[in-house]
Short mmCIF file of C-alpha atoms and ligand atoms in Angstrom, two decimals:
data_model
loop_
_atom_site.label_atom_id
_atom_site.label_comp_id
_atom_site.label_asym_id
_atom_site.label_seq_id
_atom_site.Cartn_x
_atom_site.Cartn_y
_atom_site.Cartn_z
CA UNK A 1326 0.00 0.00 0.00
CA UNK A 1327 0.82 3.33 -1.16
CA UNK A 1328 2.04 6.46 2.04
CA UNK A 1329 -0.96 8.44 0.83
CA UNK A 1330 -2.96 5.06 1.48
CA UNK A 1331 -2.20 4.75 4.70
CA UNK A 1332 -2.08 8.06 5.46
CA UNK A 1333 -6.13 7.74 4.44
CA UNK A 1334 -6.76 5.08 6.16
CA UNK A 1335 -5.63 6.47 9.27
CA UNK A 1336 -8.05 9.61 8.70
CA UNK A 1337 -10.54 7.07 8.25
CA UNK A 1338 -10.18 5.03 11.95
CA UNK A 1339 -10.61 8.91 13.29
CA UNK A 1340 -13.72 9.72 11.37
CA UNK A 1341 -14.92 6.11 11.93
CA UNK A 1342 -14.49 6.33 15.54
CA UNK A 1343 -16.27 9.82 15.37
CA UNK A 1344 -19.07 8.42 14.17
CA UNK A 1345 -19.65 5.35 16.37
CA UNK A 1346 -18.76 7.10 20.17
CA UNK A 1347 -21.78 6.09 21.81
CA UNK A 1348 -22.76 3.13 19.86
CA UNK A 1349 -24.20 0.13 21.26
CA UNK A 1350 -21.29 -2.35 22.09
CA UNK A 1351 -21.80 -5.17 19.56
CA UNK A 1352 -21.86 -2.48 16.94
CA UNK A 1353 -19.37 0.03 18.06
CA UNK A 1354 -15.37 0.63 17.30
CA UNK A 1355 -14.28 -2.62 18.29
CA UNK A 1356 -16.61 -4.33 15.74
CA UNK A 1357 -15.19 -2.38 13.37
CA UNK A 1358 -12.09 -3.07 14.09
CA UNK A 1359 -12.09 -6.78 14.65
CA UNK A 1360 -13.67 -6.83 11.17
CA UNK A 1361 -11.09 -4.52 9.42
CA UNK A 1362 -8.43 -7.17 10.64
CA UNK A 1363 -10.09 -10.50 9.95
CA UNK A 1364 -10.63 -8.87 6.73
CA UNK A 1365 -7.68 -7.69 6.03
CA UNK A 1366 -6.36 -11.08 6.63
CA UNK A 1367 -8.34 -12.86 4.24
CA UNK A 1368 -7.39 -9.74 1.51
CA UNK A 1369 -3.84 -11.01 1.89
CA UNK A 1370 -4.39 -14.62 1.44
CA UNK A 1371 -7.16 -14.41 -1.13
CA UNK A 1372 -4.75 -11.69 -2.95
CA UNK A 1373 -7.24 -8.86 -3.08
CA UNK A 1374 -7.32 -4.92 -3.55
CA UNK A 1375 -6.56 -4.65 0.52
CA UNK A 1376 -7.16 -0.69 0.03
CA UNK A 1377 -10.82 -1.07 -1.51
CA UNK A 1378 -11.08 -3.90 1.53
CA UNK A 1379 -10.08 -1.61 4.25
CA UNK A 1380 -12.32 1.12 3.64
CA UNK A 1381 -15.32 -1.22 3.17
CA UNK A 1382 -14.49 -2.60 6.50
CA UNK A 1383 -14.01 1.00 8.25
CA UNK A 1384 -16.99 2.19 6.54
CA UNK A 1385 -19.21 -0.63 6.42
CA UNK A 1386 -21.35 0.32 9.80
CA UNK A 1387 -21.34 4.13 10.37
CA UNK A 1388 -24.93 4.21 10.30
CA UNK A 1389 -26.84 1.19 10.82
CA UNK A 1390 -30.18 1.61 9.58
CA UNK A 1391 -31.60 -0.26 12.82
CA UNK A 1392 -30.41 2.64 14.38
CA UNK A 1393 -31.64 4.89 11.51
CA UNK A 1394 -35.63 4.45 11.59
CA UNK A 1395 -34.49 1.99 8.78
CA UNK A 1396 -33.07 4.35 6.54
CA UNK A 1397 -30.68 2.21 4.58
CA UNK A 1398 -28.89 4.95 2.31
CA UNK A 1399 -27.86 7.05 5.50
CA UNK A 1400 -24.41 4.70 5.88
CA UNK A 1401 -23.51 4.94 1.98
CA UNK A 1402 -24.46 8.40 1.58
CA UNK A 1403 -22.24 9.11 5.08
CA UNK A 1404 -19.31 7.74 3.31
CA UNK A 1405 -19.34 8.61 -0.14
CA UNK A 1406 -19.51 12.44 1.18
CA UNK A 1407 -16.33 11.51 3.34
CA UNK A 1408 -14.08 9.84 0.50
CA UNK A 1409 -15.11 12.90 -1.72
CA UNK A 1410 -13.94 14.72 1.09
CA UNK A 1411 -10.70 12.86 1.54
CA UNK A 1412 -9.93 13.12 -2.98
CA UNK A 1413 -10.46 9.42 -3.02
CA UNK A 1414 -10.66 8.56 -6.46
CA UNK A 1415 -14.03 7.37 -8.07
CA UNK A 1416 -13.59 4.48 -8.74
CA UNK A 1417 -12.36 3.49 -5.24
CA UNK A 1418 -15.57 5.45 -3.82
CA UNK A 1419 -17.54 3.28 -6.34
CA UNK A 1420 -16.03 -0.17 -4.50
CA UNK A 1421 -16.40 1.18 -0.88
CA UNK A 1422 -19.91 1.91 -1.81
CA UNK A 1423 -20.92 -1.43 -3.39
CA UNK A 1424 -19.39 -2.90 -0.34
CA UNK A 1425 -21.58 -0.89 2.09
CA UNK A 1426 -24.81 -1.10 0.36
CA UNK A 1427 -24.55 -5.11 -0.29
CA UNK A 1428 -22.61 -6.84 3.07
CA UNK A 1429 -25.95 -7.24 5.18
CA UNK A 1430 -27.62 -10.64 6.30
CA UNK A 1431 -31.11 -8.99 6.03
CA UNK A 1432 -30.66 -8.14 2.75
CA UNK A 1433 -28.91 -11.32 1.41
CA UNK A 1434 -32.51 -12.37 -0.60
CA UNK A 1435 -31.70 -9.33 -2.81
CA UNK A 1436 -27.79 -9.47 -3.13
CA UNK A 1437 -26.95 -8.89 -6.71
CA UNK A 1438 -25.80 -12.01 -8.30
CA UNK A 1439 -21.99 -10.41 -9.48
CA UNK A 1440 -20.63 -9.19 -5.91
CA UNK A 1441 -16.61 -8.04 -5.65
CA UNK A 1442 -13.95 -9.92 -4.40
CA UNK A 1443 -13.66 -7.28 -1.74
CA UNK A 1444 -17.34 -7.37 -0.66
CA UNK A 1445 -16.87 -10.92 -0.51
CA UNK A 1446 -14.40 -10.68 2.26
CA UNK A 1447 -15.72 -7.98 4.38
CA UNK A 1448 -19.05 -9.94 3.92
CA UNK A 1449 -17.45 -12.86 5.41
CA UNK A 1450 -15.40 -10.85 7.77
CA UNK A 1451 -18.43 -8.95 9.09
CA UNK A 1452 -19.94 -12.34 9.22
CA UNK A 1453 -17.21 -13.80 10.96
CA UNK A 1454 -17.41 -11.79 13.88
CA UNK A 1455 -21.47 -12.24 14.56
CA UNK A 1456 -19.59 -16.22 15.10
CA UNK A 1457 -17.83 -17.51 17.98
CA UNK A 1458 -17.41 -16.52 21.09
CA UNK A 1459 -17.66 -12.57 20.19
CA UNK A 1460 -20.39 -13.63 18.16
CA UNK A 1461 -22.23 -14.62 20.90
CA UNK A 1462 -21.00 -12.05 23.30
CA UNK A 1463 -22.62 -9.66 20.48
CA UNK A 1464 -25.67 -11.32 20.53
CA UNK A 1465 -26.61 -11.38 24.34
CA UNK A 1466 -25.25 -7.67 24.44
CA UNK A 1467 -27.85 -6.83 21.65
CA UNK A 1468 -30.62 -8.84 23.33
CA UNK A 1469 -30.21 -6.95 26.56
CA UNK A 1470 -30.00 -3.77 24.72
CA UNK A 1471 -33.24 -4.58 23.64
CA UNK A 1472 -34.97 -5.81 26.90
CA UNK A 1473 -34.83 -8.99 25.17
CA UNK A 1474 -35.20 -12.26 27.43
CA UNK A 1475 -32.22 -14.80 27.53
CA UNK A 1476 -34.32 -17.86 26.30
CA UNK A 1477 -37.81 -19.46 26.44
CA UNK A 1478 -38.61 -23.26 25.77
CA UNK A 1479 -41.90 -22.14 24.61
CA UNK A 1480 -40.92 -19.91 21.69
CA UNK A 1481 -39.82 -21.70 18.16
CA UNK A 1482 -37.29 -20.00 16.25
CA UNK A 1483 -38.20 -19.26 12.66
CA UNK A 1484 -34.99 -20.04 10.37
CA UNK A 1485 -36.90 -18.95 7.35
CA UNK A 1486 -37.97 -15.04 8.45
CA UNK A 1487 -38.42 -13.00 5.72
CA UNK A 1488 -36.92 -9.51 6.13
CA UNK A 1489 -39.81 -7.74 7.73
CA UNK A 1490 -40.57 -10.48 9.85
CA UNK A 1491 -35.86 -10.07 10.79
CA UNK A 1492 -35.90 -6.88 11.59
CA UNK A 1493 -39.17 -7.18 13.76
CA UNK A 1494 -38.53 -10.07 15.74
CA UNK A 1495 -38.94 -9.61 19.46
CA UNK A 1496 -38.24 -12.85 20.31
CA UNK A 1497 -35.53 -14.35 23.12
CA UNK A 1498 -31.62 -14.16 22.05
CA UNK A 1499 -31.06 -17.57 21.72
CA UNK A 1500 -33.72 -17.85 18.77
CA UNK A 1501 -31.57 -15.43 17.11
CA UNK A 1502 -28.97 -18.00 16.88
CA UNK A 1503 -31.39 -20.40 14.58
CA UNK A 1504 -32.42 -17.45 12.79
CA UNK A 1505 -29.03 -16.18 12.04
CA UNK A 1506 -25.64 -17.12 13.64
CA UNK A 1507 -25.99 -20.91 12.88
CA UNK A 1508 -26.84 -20.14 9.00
CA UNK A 1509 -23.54 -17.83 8.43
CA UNK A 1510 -20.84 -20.71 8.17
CA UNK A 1511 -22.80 -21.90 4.91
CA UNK A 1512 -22.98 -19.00 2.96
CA UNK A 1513 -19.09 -17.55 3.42
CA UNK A 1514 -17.59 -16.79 0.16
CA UNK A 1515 -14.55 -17.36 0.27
CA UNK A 1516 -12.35 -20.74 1.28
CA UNK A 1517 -10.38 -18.47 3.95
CA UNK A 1518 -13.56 -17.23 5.57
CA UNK A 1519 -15.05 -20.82 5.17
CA UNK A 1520 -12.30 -22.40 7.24
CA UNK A 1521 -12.54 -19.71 10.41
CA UNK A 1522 -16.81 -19.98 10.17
CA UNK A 1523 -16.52 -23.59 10.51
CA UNK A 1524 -14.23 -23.25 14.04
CA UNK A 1525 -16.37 -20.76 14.97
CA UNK A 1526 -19.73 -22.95 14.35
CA UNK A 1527 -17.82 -25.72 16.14
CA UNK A 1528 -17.57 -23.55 19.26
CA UNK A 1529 -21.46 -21.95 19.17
CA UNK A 1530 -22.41 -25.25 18.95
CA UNK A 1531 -20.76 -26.67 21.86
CA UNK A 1532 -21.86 -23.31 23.90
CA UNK A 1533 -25.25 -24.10 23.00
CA UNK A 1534 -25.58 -28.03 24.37
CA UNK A 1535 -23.72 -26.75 27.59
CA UNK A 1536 -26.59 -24.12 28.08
CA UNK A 1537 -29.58 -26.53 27.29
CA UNK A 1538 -27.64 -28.80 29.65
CA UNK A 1539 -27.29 -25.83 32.47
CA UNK A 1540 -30.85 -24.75 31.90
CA UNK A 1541 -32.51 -28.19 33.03
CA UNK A 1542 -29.60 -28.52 35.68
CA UNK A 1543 -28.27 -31.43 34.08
CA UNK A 1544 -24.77 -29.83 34.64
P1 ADP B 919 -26.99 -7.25 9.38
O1 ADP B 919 -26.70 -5.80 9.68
O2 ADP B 919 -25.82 -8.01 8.81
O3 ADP B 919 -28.25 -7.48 8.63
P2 ADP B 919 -27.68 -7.29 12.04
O4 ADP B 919 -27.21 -5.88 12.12
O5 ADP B 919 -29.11 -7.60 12.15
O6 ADP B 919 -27.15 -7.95 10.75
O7 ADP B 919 -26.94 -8.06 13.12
C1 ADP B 919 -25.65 -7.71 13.52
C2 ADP B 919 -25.40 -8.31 14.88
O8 ADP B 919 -26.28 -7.75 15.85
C3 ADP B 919 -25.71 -9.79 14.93
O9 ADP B 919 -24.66 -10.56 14.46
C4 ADP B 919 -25.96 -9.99 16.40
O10 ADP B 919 -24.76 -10.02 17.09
C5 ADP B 919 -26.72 -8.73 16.73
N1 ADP B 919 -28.16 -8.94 16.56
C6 ADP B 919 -28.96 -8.49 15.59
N2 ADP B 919 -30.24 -8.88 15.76
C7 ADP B 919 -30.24 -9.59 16.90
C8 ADP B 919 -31.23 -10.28 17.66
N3 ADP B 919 -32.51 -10.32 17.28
N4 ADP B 919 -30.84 -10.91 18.79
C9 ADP B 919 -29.56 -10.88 19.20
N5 ADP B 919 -28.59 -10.27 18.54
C10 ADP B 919 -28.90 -9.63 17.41
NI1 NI B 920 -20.83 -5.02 10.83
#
């Protein structure tokens, strides 16, 4: 990477971490910055444009559109004004911005069918860290953000949920691990991503037969 690439990218941590003081902790800084390294990581090994990759990683949650009354074109309009700002080039600016508008799980019914390389590994990055044991760390954070309960027998998750019905559900945080977490290691792009997601499965899985286990007292 180019000195005026860095340079940029370092701008970018300061404006990222600008935007995100006060965020809710599974979405804050430190997501972002787990997710800039795992993805940087897989850039490396899957030889990829690691500049376009770590600007779609900085940039790819300054403003959530959960947090945004569900506006979805707050976060790419956010950034494109700051790379314009910054004399990114257009073309770079047109990467970052495919990146932003295509890495979410809720929208994954309407991903286009010709993604980047480089969205492919921030997807898998971003997806990476919703696994494992941050992944579920995020998860119970997020549930008790949102007065969520912990778990109940009596409510079935729904692996199938359409979009509406994702963003709506109310239901206890370890549903959201049949609706969600569990489904991630089989739809990572690429075979660096695959390898970490299936670790990471291995360990949500165990977590999950030790709590059934504590929950009836069996342990
Ligand atoms: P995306 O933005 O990729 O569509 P979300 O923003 O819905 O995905 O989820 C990001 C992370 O927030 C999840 O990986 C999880 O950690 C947490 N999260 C989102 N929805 C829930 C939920 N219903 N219960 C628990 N955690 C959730
Ligand atoms: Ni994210």
């Amino acid at each position: 990477m180019e000195e005026n690439e860095r340079q940029l990218i370092g701008r970018t941590v300061e404006f990222v971490k600008k935007q995100l003081s006060g965020a809710e902790g599974g979405h804050d800084w430190w997501h972002i910055y787990r997710v800039w390294k795992i993805a940087g990581r897989i850039a490396r090994e899957e030889n990829a444009d690691l500049f376009v990759v770590d600007l779609g990683a900085l940039l790819h949650d300054i403003a959530d559109a959960k947090f945004h009354d569900g506006d979805e074109e707050i976060g790419p309009r956010k950034a494109e004004i700051f790379l314009h700002s910054m004399q990114v080039e257009d073309s770079v600016i047109e990467q970052v911005l495919h990146i932003i508008r295509h890495i979410s799980f809720k929208n994954r019914n309407e991903q286009p069918a010709n993604i980047s390389k480089e969205l492919q590994i921030v997807q898998d990055a971003d997806r990476l860290d919703a696994m494992g044991a941050i992944g579920i760390a995020r998860a119970f954070n997020y549930g008790g953000y949102k007065g969520r309960l912990l778990y109940n027998p009596s409510v079935k998750p729904n692996p199938n949920q359409t979009k509406e019905e994702y963003k709506a559900a109310k239901a206890p945080t370890i549903n959201h691990f049949y609706e969600k977490l569990l489904l991630l290691k089989d739809m990572m792009n690429t075979s660096t991503g695959k390898r970490m997601a299936a670790g990471r499965h291995c360990f949500m899985e165990q977590y999950l037969t030790q709590f059934y286990d504590e929950w009836e007292g069996e342990k």
